[in-house]
Tab-separated table of C-alpha atoms and ligand atoms in Angstrom:
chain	number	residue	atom	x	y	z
A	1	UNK	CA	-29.137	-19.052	5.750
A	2	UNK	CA	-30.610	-16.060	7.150
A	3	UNK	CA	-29.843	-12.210	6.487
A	4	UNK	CA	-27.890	-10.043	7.823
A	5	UNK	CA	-30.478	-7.068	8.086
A	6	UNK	CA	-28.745	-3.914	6.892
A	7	UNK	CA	-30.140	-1.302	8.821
A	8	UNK	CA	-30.338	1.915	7.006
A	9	UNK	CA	-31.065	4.034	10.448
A	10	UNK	CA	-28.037	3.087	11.535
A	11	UNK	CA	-26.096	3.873	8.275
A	12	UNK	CA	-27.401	7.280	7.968
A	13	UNK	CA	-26.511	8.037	11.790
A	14	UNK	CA	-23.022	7.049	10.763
A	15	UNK	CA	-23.489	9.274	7.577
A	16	UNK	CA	-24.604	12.080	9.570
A	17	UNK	CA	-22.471	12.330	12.266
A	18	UNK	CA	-19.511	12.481	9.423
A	19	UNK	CA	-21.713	15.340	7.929
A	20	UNK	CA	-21.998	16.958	10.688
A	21	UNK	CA	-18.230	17.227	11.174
A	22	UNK	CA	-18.145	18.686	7.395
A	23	UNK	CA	-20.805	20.761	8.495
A	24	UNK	CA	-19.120	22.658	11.431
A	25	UNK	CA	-15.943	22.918	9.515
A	26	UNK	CA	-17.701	24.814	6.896
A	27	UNK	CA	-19.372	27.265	8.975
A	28	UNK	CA	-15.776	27.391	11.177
A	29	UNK	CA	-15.456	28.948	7.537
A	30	UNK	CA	-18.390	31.178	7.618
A	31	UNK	CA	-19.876	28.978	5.429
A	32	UNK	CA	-23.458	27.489	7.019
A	33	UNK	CA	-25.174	25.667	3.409
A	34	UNK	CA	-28.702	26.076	2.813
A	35	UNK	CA	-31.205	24.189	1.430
A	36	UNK	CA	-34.591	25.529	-0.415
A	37	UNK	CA	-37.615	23.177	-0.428
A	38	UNK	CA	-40.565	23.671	-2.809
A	39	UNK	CA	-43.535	22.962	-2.353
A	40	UNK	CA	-46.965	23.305	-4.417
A	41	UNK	CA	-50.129	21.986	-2.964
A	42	UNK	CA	-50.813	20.425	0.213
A	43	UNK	CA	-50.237	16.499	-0.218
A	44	UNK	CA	-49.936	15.200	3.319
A	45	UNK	CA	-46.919	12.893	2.045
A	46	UNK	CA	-45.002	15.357	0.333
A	47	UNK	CA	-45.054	17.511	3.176
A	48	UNK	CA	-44.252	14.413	5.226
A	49	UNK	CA	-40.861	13.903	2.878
A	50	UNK	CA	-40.465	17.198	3.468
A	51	UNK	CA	-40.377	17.147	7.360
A	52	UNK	CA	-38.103	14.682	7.273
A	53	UNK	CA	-35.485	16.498	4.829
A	54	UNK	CA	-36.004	19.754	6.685
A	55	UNK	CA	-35.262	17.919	10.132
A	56	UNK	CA	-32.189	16.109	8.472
A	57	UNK	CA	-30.550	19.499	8.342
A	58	UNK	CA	-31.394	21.153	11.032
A	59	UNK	CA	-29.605	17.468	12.844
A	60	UNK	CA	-26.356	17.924	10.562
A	61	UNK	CA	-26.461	21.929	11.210
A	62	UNK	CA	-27.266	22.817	7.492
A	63	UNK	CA	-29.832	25.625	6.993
A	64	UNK	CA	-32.854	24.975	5.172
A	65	UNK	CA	-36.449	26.906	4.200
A	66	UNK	CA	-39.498	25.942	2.954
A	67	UNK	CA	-41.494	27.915	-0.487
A	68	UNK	CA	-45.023	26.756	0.046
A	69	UNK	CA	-47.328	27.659	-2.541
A	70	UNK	CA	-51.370	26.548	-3.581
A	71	UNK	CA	-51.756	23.310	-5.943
A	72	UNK	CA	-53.787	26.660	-8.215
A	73	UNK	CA	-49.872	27.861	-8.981
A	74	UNK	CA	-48.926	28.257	-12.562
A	75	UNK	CA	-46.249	27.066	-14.216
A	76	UNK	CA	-44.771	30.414	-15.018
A	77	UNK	CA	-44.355	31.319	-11.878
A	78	UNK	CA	-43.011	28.535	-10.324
A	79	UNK	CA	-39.872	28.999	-13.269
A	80	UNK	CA	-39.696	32.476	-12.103
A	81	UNK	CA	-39.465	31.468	-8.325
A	82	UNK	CA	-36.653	28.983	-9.184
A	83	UNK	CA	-34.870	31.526	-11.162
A	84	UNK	CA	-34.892	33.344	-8.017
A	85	UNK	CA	-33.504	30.589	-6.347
A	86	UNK	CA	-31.043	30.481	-8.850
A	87	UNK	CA	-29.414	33.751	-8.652
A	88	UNK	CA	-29.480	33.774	-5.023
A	89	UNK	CA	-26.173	33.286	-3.539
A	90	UNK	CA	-27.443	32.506	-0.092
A	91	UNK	CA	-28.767	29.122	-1.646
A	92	UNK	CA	-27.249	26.174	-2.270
A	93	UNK	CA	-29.446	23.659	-2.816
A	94	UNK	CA	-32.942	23.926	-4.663
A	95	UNK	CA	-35.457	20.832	-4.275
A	96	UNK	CA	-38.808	20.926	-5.767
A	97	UNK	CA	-41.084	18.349	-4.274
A	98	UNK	CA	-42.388	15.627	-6.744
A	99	UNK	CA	-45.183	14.884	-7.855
A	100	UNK	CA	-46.452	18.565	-8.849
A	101	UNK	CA	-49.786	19.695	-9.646
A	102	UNK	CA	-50.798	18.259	-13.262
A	103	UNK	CA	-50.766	21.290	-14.930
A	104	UNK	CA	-47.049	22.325	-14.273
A	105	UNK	CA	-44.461	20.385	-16.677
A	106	UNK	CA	-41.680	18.298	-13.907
A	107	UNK	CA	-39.547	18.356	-16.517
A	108	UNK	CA	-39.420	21.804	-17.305
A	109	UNK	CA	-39.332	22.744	-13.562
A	110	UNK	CA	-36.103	20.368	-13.535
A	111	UNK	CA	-34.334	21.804	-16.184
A	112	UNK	CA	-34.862	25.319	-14.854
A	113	UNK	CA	-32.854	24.016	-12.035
A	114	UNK	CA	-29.291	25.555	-12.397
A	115	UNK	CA	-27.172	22.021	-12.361
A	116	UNK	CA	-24.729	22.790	-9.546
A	117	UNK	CA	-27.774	23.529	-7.435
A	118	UNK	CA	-29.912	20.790	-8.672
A	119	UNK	CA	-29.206	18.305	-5.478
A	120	UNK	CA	-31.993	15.777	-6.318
A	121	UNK	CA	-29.617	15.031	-9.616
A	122	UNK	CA	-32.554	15.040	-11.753
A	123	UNK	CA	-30.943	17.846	-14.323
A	124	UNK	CA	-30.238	16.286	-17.791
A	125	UNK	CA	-26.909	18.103	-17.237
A	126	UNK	CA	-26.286	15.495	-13.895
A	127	UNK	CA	-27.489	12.628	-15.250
A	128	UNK	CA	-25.387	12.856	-18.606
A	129	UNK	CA	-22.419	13.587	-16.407
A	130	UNK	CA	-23.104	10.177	-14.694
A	131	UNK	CA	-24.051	8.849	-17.126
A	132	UNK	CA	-20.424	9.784	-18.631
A	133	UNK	CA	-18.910	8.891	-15.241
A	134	UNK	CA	-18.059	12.196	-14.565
A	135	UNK	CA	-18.370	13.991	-10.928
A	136	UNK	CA	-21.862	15.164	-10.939
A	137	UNK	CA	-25.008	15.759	-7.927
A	138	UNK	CA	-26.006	11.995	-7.509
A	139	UNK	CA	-29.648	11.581	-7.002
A	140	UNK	CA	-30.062	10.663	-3.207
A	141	UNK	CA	-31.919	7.218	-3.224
A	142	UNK	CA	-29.414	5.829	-5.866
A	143	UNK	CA	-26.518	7.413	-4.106
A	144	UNK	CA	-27.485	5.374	-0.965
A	145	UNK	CA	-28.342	2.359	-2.167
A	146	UNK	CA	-24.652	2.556	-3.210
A	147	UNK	CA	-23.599	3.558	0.606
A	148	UNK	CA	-25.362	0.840	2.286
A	149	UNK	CA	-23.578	-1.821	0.256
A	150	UNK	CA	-20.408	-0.130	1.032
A	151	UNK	CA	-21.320	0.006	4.551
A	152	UNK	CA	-21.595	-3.533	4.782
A	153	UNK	CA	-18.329	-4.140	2.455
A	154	UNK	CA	-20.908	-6.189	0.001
A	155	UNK	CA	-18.552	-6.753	-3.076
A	156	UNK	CA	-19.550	-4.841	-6.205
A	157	UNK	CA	-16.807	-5.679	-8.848
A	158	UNK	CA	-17.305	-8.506	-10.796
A	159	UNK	CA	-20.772	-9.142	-9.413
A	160	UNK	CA	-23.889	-9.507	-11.221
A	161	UNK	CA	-26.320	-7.397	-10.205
A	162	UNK	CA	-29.759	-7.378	-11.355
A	163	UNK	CA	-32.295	-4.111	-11.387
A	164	UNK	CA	-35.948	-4.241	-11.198
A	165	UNK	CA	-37.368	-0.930	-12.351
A	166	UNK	CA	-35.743	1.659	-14.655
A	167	UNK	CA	-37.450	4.819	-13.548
A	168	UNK	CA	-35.504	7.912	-13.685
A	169	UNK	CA	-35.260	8.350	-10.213
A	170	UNK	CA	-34.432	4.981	-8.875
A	171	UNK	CA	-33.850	2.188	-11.669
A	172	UNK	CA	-31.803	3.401	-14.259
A	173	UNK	CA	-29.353	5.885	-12.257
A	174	UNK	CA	-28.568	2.951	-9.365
A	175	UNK	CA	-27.629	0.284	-12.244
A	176	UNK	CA	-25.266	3.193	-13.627
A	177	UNK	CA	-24.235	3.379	-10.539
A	178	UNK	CA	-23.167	-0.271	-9.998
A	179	UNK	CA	-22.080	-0.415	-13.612
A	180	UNK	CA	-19.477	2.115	-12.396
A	181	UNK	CA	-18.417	0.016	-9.340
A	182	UNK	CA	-17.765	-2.688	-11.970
A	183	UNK	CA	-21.038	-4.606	-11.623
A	184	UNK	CA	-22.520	-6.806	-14.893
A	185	UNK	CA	-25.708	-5.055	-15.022
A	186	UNK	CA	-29.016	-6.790	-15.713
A	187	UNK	CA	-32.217	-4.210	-15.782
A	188	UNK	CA	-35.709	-5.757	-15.569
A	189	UNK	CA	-38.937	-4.367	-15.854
A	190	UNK	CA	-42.723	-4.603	-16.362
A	191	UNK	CA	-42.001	-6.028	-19.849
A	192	UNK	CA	-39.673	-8.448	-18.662
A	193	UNK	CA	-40.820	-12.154	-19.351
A	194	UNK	CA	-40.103	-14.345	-16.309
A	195	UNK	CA	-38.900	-11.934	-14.356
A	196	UNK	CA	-37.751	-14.891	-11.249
A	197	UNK	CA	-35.461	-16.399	-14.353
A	198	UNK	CA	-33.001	-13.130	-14.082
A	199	UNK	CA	-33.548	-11.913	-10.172
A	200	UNK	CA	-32.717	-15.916	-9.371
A	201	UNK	CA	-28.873	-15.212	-10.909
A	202	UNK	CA	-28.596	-12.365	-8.975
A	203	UNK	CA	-25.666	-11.305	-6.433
A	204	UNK	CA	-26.895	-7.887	-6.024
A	205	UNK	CA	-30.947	-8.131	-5.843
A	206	UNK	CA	-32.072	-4.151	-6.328
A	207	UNK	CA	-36.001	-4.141	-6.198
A	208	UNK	CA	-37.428	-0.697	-7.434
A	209	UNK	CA	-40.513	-1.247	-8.733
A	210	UNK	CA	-42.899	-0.304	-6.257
A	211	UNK	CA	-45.298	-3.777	-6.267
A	212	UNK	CA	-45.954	-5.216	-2.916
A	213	UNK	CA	-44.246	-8.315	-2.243
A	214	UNK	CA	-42.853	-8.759	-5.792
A	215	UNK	CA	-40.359	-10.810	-4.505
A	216	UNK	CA	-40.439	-14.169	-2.589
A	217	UNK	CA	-37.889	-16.715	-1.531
A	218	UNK	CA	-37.913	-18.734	-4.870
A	219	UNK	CA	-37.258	-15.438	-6.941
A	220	UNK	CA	-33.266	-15.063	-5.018
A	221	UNK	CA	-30.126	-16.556	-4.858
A	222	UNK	CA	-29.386	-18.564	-2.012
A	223	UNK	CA	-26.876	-15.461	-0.651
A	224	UNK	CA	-27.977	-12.763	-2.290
A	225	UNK	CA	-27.815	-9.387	-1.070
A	226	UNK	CA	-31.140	-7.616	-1.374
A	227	UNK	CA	-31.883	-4.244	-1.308
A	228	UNK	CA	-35.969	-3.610	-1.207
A	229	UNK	CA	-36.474	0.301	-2.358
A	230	UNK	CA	-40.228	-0.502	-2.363
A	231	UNK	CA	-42.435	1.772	-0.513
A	232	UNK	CA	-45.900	0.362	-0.352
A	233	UNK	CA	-49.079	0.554	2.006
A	234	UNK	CA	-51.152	-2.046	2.384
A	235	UNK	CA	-55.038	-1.500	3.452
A	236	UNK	CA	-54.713	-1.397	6.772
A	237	UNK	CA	-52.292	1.292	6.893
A	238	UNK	CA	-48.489	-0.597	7.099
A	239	UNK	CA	-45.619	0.092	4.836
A	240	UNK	CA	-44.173	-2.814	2.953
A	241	UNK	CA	-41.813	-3.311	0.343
A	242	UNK	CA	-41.390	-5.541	-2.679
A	243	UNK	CA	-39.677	-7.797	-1.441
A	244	UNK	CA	-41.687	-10.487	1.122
A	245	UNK	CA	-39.294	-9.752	3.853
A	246	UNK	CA	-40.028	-13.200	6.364
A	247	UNK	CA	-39.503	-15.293	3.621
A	248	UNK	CA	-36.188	-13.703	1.789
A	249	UNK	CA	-34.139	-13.170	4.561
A	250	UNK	CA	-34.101	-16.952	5.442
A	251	UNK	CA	-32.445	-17.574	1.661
A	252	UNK	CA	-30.443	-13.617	1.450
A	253	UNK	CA	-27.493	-13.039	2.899
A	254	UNK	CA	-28.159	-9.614	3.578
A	255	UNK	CA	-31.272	-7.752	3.367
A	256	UNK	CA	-32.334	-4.297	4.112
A	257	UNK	CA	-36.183	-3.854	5.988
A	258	UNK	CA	-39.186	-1.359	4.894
A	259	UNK	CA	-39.257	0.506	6.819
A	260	UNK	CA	-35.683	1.527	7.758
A	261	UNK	CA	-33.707	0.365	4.746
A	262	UNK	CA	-33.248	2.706	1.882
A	263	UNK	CA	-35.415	5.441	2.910
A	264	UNK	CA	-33.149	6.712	5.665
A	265	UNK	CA	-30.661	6.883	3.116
A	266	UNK	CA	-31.962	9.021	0.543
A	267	UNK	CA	-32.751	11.996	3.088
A	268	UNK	CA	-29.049	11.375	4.060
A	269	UNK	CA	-27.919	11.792	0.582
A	270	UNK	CA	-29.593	14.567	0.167
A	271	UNK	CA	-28.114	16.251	3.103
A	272	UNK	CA	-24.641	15.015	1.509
A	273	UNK	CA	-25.704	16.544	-1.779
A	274	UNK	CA	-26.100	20.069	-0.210
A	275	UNK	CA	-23.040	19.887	1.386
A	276	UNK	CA	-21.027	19.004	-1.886
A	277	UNK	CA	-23.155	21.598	-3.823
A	278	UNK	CA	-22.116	24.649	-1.198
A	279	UNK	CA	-18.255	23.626	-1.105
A	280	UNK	CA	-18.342	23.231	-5.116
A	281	UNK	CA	-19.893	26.426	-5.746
A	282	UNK	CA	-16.936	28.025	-3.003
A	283	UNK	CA	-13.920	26.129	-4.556
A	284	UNK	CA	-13.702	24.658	-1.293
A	285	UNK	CA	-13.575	20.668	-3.137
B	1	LIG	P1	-41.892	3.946	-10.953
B	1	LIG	O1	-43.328	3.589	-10.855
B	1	LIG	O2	-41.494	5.211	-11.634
B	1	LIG	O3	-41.101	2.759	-11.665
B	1	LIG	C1	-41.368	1.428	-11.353
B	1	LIG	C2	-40.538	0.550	-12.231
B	1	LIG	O4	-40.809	-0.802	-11.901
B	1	LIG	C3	-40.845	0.697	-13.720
B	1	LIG	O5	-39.653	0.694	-14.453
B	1	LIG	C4	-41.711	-0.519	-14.031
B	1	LIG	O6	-41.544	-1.013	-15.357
B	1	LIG	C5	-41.165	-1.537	-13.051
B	1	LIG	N1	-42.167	-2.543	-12.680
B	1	LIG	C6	-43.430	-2.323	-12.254
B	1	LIG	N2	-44.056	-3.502	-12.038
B	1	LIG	C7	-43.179	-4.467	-12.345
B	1	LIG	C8	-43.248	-5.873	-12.340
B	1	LIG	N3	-44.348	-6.514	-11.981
B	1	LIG	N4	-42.159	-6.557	-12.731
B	1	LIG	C9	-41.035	-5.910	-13.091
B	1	LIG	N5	-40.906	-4.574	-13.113
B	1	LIG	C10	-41.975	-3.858	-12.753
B	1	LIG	O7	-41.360	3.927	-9.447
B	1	LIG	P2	-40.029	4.560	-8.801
B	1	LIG	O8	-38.830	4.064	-9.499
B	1	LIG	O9	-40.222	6.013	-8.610
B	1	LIG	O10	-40.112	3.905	-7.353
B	1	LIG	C11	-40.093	2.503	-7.183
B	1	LIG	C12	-40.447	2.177	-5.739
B	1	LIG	O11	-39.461	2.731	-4.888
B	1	LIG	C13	-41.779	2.771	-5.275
B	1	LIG	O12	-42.374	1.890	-4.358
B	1	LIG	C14	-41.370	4.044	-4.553
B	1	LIG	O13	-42.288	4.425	-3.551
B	1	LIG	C15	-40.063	3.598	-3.940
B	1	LIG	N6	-39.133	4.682	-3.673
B	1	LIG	C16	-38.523	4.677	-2.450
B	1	LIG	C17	-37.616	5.647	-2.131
B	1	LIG	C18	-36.968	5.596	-0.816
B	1	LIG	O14	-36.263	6.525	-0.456
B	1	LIG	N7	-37.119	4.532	-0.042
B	1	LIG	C19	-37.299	6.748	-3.049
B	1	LIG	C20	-37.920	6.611	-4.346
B	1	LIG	C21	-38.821	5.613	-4.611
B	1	LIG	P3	-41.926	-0.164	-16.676
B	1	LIG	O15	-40.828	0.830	-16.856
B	1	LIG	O16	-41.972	-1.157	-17.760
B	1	LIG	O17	-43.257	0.485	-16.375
């Protein structure tokens, strides 16, 4: 068998032509959402991410700015600056660039986040209400992992669907997430003995744990769809993912590329996020 790639470019395009359309009703409204980026210090990828997001709104006709600040910031006064944030009406969405500077707590700069502005989903307040499966801001890379099965009308329900990595941010929200669409959940992780023994029953392959070529043929399902949220550069310089791509899509049924898979996606989410998080705050959903 080989894969069906799933192209995440081409999903998001989709995505964002739909936002767009949200977009210019909004502002048809007098509404134009806006989207606050924080960053401390100078790390070239952060600011890369940040491009990226920045760009993504400025496509889908969202405004955004960008809070730069030195890595020598303190704590203190970031809180203050996303209180700021907080009470200002103009603002929508606040996003405060991971990782941060040692010295300044990420969870306390999260939690000063007010919830219905928060549209990374990393508040305790979101997370419980997924948790709860209650409406809530989604993180973005979960979110889309979500979307790009959809996309490809990949059945969920009744599946079993197996999770390498539980972080936060990537592991534990998209098995909720499945869970939700009626998924048997199986999460796997660094402690996990024989790791190929559970990813081998797997319908729904999600590989989040951010080790280069994890994955080979002998570790899937003959038909498995596999979605590789692995970001990883080799020594000369390329991106790869988990998963070894050449060898899995000959055994996967579907299978989504690094880059150009998930990563698309979670901008896109994001973008989504923003939107939902101006129209909630308006009483316009
Ligand atoms: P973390 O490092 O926070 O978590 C990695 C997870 O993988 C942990 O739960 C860890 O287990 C598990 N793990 C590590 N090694 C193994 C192993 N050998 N076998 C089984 N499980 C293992 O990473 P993130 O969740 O933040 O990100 C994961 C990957 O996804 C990274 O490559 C990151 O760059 C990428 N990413 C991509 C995004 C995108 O938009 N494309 C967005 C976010 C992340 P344990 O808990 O036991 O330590």
């Amino acid at each position: 068998m080989t894969a069906e790639i799933i192209s995440g470019k081409q999903t998001a395009k989709e995505w964002r032509a739909r936002l767009k359309v949200e977009a210019d009703e909004l502002k048809s409204k007098g509404v134009v959402p806006c989207l606050t980026v924080i960053m401390v210090g100078d790390d070239p990828a952060s600011l890369s991410y940040i491009k990226g997001k920045i760009k993504g709104c400025a496509e889908v006709g969202l405004r955004s700015e960008l809070k730069r600040f030195p890595a020598s910031m303190q704590e203190a006064e970031l809180l203050e600056v996303i209180e700021q944030c907080n009470a200002d009406e103009e603002i929508d969405g606040i996003l405060v660039q991971l990782p941060l500077p040692p010295h300044i707590s990420e969870q306390k700069v999260i939690e000063t986040i007010r919830p219905d502005k928060d549209v990374d989903g990393f508040h305790p307040i979101n997370i419980g209400r997924m948790v709860a499966g209650e409406e809530a801001l989604i993180s973005c890379t979960p979110q889309g992992i979500i979307q790009l099965l959809k996309a490809k009308d990949i059945a969920i329900e009744g599946k079993h669907a197996v999770v390498v990595g539980r972080s936060n941010i990537v592991g534990k929200p998209v098995g909720l997430l499945l869970l939700k669409e009626n998924a048997t959940v199986t999460y796997c992780h660094s402690k996990t003995p024989d790791l190929s023994t559970f990813t081998r029953t797997a319908d729904i392959l999600i590989v989040a744990a951010g080790r280069a070529g994890l994955i080979g043929a002998d570790d899937v399902k003959e038909g498995a769809a596999v979605i590789d949220v692995g970001v990883n550069r080799t020594e000369d310089g390329r991106l790869v993912g988990d998963v070894r791509f050449e060898e899995v899509k000959e055994k996967a049924a579907y299978l989504t590329p690094v880059p150009g898979g998930v990563g698309p996606m979670t901008i896109t989410m994001l973008l989504a996020n923003t939107i939902k998080a101006a129209k909630k705050r308006r009483g316009l959903l």
